[in-house]
Amino acid sequence: MPDTPELRAEFGYPPGQADGCGFPTAHLLVEFDLHHGYLLRALAAPGRTHDLAQAAVMHQDLRPGDVLLGDRAFCSYAHLALCHRRGIYGLFRAHQRQIISFRPRRRHVGPGKLRPQDKGLPRSRWLRRLGRHDQLVEYFKPKERPQWMRAEAYAQLPPSLVVREVRSEVGIPGYRTREVTLVTTLLDARRYSAGALARLYARRWQVEVNLRHLKGTLKMDALRCATFVGVMKELLMFVVAYNLVRRVMVEAAQRQQAEPNRVSFIDALRWLRHAAPGEALPRLKVNPGRPGRVEPRARKRRPKKYRLLNRPRAVLRLEALKEPPATKEVAA
């Protein structure tokens, strides 16, 4: 967003940016409907805000029995306990620092201070094996309270929690991840098999596609308003426009007997821009399912070879004015 004093004070710079050389950047926590793709809630905060700092607000939109998917940032004891207390089922990728072992009746480290001889041991207690890489374990409440949670709320959490750990291999060519370890509160292995949980979590990638449409297709990656109130209004209008396009996609999917996420977002946006009042919705393009598609993480378009702004522009402008003009020799 524009580099104004008000926005700098509200959102701050990204790490490593000097004063006057960057742009204020907001942290946006979003919640999507998995099937229809609607944007249910978006919360803007300073750029260095952790995802879990606003996770409890997202729970207000969920009802008991709903399933919440999330990445590693949401896989903590406190968040799992909050989901369990509200009757929400959570399915998250295990945090990279979490030590997980599928060896039956293994040793573990209980709650308390970690001793030198306990290094490398899981902090969860093994309960029951449900499959080769599928087990029930007991998580213990850490002694240290997370910074994003108030002391009163943390004290109300239970001392332990039973969760399920599942590991699945990813055999899709071109994918960077070879295996994924999931932590969930869906404990019934007969009703929710390990393969079904892995396929469900694979659909979480649709969130990244939705964000690409929101920030790339709708051009929300760079905001234009120069005040905090203006930025919040601008974000709200982007959310309204995004959900309006999604409404067109859902209606087209119902008429054409297709999944809503398969309907082309750009095609729906183009029709919405140029449609006359009362015009009937035509058949929109439906993108086919292309499993195993591989796209390299590389860009063809070369960036412009300009220097990076490492000092305020006003300082560089003054230095440029003080430099003597270059002399040129002209032959008569």
XYZ file of C-alpha atoms in Angstrom:
332
model
C 0.000 0.000 0.000
C 1.184 3.625 -0.350
C 4.051 4.684 1.894
C 2.248 7.188 4.128
C 2.920 7.913 7.840
C -0.543 6.693 8.854
C -0.195 3.342 7.062
C 3.378 2.886 8.287
C 2.216 3.325 11.868
C -0.722 0.924 11.388
C 0.825 -1.922 9.363
C 4.599 -1.446 9.414
C 7.270 -2.473 6.914
C 8.267 -6.023 5.977
C 11.461 -7.277 7.668
C 14.677 -5.798 6.311
C 13.171 -2.596 4.913
C 14.729 0.755 5.822
C 12.575 3.789 6.582
C 11.390 5.465 3.419
C 12.551 2.574 1.188
C 9.617 0.171 1.346
C 5.861 -0.046 1.393
C 3.559 -0.817 4.335
C 2.335 -4.408 4.045
C -0.676 -5.966 5.716
C -1.071 -9.511 7.003
C -4.337 -10.928 5.684
C -5.916 -13.964 7.338
C -8.640 -15.415 5.119
C -11.216 -18.165 5.427
C -12.687 -19.798 2.317
C -15.545 -22.186 1.775
C -13.855 -25.284 0.359
C -16.591 -26.382 -2.034
C -17.980 -23.109 -3.415
C -14.891 -20.952 -2.907
C -16.688 -18.075 -1.168
C -14.521 -15.792 0.964
C -16.178 -16.070 4.374
C -13.980 -13.670 6.323
C -10.828 -11.617 5.829
C -8.939 -9.976 8.698
C -6.230 -7.395 8.058
C -3.474 -6.845 10.630
C 0.122 -5.545 10.763
C 2.497 -7.430 8.515
C 4.308 -9.315 11.308
C 1.132 -10.745 12.872
C 1.047 -14.517 13.368
C -1.816 -16.443 11.777
C -3.005 -17.846 15.105
C -3.387 -14.374 16.621
C -6.769 -14.064 14.863
C -7.716 -17.730 14.513
C -10.257 -17.569 17.341
C -12.167 -14.875 15.454
C -12.447 -17.216 12.467
C -14.082 -19.863 14.658
C -17.130 -17.633 15.030
C -18.165 -18.467 11.457
C -18.010 -22.237 12.023
C -20.628 -24.537 13.430
C -20.138 -27.761 15.447
C -19.252 -30.550 13.051
C -17.486 -28.344 10.488
C -14.002 -29.343 9.336
C -11.272 -26.700 9.330
C -8.231 -27.213 7.073
C -5.006 -25.282 7.626
C -1.275 -25.359 7.067
C 1.531 -25.841 9.588
C 0.950 -22.505 11.301
C -2.377 -23.717 12.741
C -1.085 -27.013 14.152
C -0.504 -26.107 17.789
C -1.894 -27.534 21.014
C -3.764 -24.346 21.860
C -5.489 -24.148 18.475
C -6.370 -27.844 18.457
C -7.857 -27.487 21.934
C -9.888 -24.443 20.856
C -11.279 -26.361 17.897
C -12.164 -29.336 20.113
C -13.911 -27.128 22.661
C -16.118 -25.538 19.977
C -16.934 -28.919 18.416
C -14.936 -28.161 15.246
C -12.870 -30.864 13.590
C -9.383 -29.750 12.611
C -7.086 -31.160 9.937
C -3.673 -29.505 9.775
C -0.241 -30.322 8.523
C 2.129 -31.132 11.380
C 4.478 -28.344 12.398
C 8.033 -28.761 11.176
C 9.371 -28.741 14.763
C 6.985 -31.407 15.961
C 8.762 -34.732 16.519
C 6.498 -37.553 15.316
C 7.295 -41.255 15.546
C 4.991 -44.104 14.460
C 6.811 -46.779 16.460
C 4.329 -48.479 18.815
C 4.839 -48.071 22.578
C 7.700 -45.658 22.051
C 9.147 -43.470 24.765
C 7.964 -39.880 25.067
C 8.642 -36.711 27.014
C 5.886 -35.657 29.377
C 4.953 -32.114 30.288
C 7.722 -30.180 31.921
C 11.272 -29.127 31.251
C 13.176 -30.995 28.563
C 16.223 -32.884 29.861
C 19.367 -33.500 27.784
C 18.678 -37.251 27.596
C 15.187 -36.528 26.203
C 16.488 -34.886 23.047
C 14.887 -36.359 19.927
C 11.937 -37.973 21.732
C 8.335 -37.064 20.878
C 6.436 -34.996 23.410
C 3.212 -36.936 22.763
C 2.192 -40.206 24.458
C 1.423 -43.149 22.153
C -2.058 -44.620 22.657
C -3.131 -46.917 19.818
C -2.081 -47.920 16.341
C -4.715 -47.503 13.616
C -2.570 -48.344 10.597
C 0.992 -48.430 9.313
C 1.380 -44.651 9.552
C -1.797 -43.936 11.472
C -2.005 -43.641 15.261
C -3.743 -42.048 18.214
C -1.565 -40.018 20.564
C -2.051 -37.743 23.546
C -0.803 -34.172 23.368
C 0.037 -32.409 26.629
C -0.592 -28.774 27.374
C 2.695 -26.828 27.226
C 3.758 -24.893 30.283
C 4.491 -21.766 28.264
C 1.502 -19.834 27.011
C 1.573 -18.720 23.353
C 1.892 -14.968 22.888
C -1.254 -14.723 20.779
C -3.481 -16.102 23.564
C -4.613 -14.444 26.771
C -3.713 -16.033 30.092
C -7.369 -16.480 31.138
C -8.258 -18.314 27.932
C -5.152 -20.495 28.087
C -5.903 -21.516 31.675
C -9.298 -22.883 30.585
C -7.762 -25.340 28.104
C -7.648 -29.032 29.151
C -4.327 -30.484 30.383
C -4.188 -33.003 27.512
C -5.864 -33.784 24.216
C -6.206 -36.969 22.127
C -5.413 -36.417 18.440
C -4.658 -38.554 15.426
C -1.416 -38.488 13.430
C -1.367 -39.685 9.820
C 1.515 -39.796 7.348
C 0.944 -40.178 3.613
C 3.317 -40.351 0.666
C 2.966 -37.936 -2.249
C 3.726 -39.739 -5.498
C 2.772 -36.992 -7.948
C 5.667 -36.133 -10.328
C 6.850 -32.551 -10.103
C 5.626 -32.009 -6.541
C 8.236 -30.725 -4.132
C 6.690 -32.521 -1.145
C 7.312 -36.278 -1.024
C 5.371 -37.050 2.140
C 2.971 -35.153 4.344
C 2.218 -35.685 8.034
C -1.206 -34.596 9.245
C -2.636 -33.979 12.710
C -6.406 -34.149 13.101
C -9.183 -34.455 15.647
C -11.099 -36.820 13.321
C -10.353 -39.908 15.396
C -12.668 -42.513 13.797
C -10.420 -44.503 11.440
C -13.329 -46.489 9.964
C -15.292 -43.409 9.016
C -12.284 -41.258 8.075
C -9.573 -43.395 6.510
C -5.996 -42.196 6.192
C -6.303 -41.983 2.418
C -9.490 -39.905 2.677
C -7.786 -37.482 5.050
C -4.828 -37.126 2.679
C -7.133 -36.462 -0.287
C -9.102 -33.928 1.744
C -5.984 -32.055 2.786
C -4.766 -32.043 -0.829
C -7.800 -29.897 -1.638
C -6.443 -27.194 0.666
C -4.258 -26.102 -2.247
C -7.415 -24.577 -3.716
C -6.955 -21.802 -1.141
C -3.720 -20.792 -2.861
C -5.549 -20.656 -6.199
C -8.266 -18.496 -4.642
C -5.658 -16.126 -3.246
C -4.000 -15.916 -6.656
C -7.305 -14.816 -8.175
C -7.884 -12.359 -5.354
C -4.434 -10.738 -5.483
C -3.460 -11.358 -9.110
C -6.591 -11.460 -11.243
C -8.430 -8.772 -9.257
C -5.199 -6.759 -8.676
C -5.468 -6.675 -4.880
C -1.730 -7.178 -4.374
C -1.120 -3.397 -4.368
C -3.705 -1.127 -2.726
C -4.102 2.544 -3.647
C -5.763 4.270 -0.679
C -3.481 6.368 1.510
C -5.400 6.153 4.812
C -6.315 3.311 7.136
C -10.047 3.811 6.671
C -9.604 3.936 2.912
C -7.556 0.725 2.910
C -10.218 -1.137 4.888
C -12.938 0.069 2.497
C -10.821 -0.981 -0.459
C -10.300 -4.464 0.984
C -14.026 -4.771 1.620
C -14.832 -3.930 -1.995
C -12.347 -6.533 -3.214
C -14.066 -9.137 -1.033
C -17.490 -8.130 -2.405
C -16.236 -8.293 -6.002
C -14.564 -11.666 -5.425
C -17.692 -13.215 -3.901
C -19.823 -11.786 -6.712
C -17.639 -13.575 -9.274
C -17.868 -16.721 -7.167
C -21.663 -16.453 -7.176
C -21.604 -16.433 -10.978
C -19.295 -19.471 -10.966
C -21.578 -21.403 -8.606
C -24.656 -20.677 -10.734
C -22.803 -21.677 -13.910
C -21.599 -24.881 -12.241
C -25.155 -25.842 -11.295
C -26.408 -25.286 -14.846
C -23.491 -27.051 -16.518
C -23.243 -29.937 -14.012
C -19.648 -29.134 -13.025
C -17.700 -28.419 -9.861
C -17.672 -24.713 -8.926
C -13.879 -24.631 -8.696
C -13.620 -25.946 -12.276
C -15.488 -22.985 -13.765
C -13.087 -20.383 -15.134
C -12.751 -17.437 -12.743
C -11.508 -15.135 -15.527
C -14.376 -16.123 -17.829
C -16.918 -15.360 -15.100
C -15.204 -12.032 -14.352
C -15.256 -10.994 -18.020
C -18.951 -11.767 -18.370
C -19.729 -9.918 -15.164
C -17.882 -6.813 -16.403
C -19.653 -6.575 -19.767
C -23.071 -8.117 -19.080
C -26.097 -5.917 -19.596
C -28.778 -5.711 -16.878
C -31.038 -8.747 -17.100
C -28.753 -10.604 -19.515
C -28.913 -14.386 -19.155
C -25.819 -16.196 -17.973
C -24.173 -18.024 -20.911
C -22.166 -21.220 -20.752
C -18.826 -20.464 -19.149
C -15.568 -22.242 -19.731
C -14.965 -25.255 -17.487
C -11.316 -26.081 -16.868
C -10.673 -29.832 -17.119
C -9.055 -31.763 -14.317
C -5.392 -32.286 -15.140
C -3.815 -34.566 -12.526
C -0.060 -34.821 -12.711
C 0.377 -31.501 -14.484
C 3.840 -30.052 -13.872
C 4.712 -26.367 -14.178
C 8.253 -25.173 -13.346
C 8.640 -22.443 -10.730
C 10.292 -20.014 -13.121
C 9.417 -16.758 -14.874
C 10.053 -16.047 -18.535
C 9.721 -12.250 -18.342
C 12.973 -10.610 -17.243
C 12.852 -7.897 -14.571
C 14.027 -4.370 -15.248
C 17.659 -3.760 -14.312
C 17.147 -0.903 -11.873
C 18.928 -0.484 -8.573
C 17.043 -1.209 -5.385
C 16.016 1.769 -3.286
C 18.149 1.324 -0.146
C 17.839 4.939 1.014
C 14.909 7.371 0.973
C 14.163 8.810 -2.439
C 14.452 12.384 -1.151
C 18.054 11.765 -0.041
C 18.997 10.295 -3.401
C 17.338 13.190 -5.190
C 19.429 15.723 -3.266
C 22.607 13.802 -4.027
C 21.732 13.757 -7.713
C 21.247 17.538 -7.723
C 24.658 18.104 -6.129
C 26.499 16.037 -8.709
C 28.188 18.162 -11.421
C 26.799 17.614 -14.917
C 28.836 15.349 -17.149
C 30.903 17.267 -19.733
C 30.822 16.292 -23.351
C 33.416 17.074 -26.018
C 31.922 18.320 -29.288
C 34.010 18.431 -32.435
C 33.496 21.508 -34.596
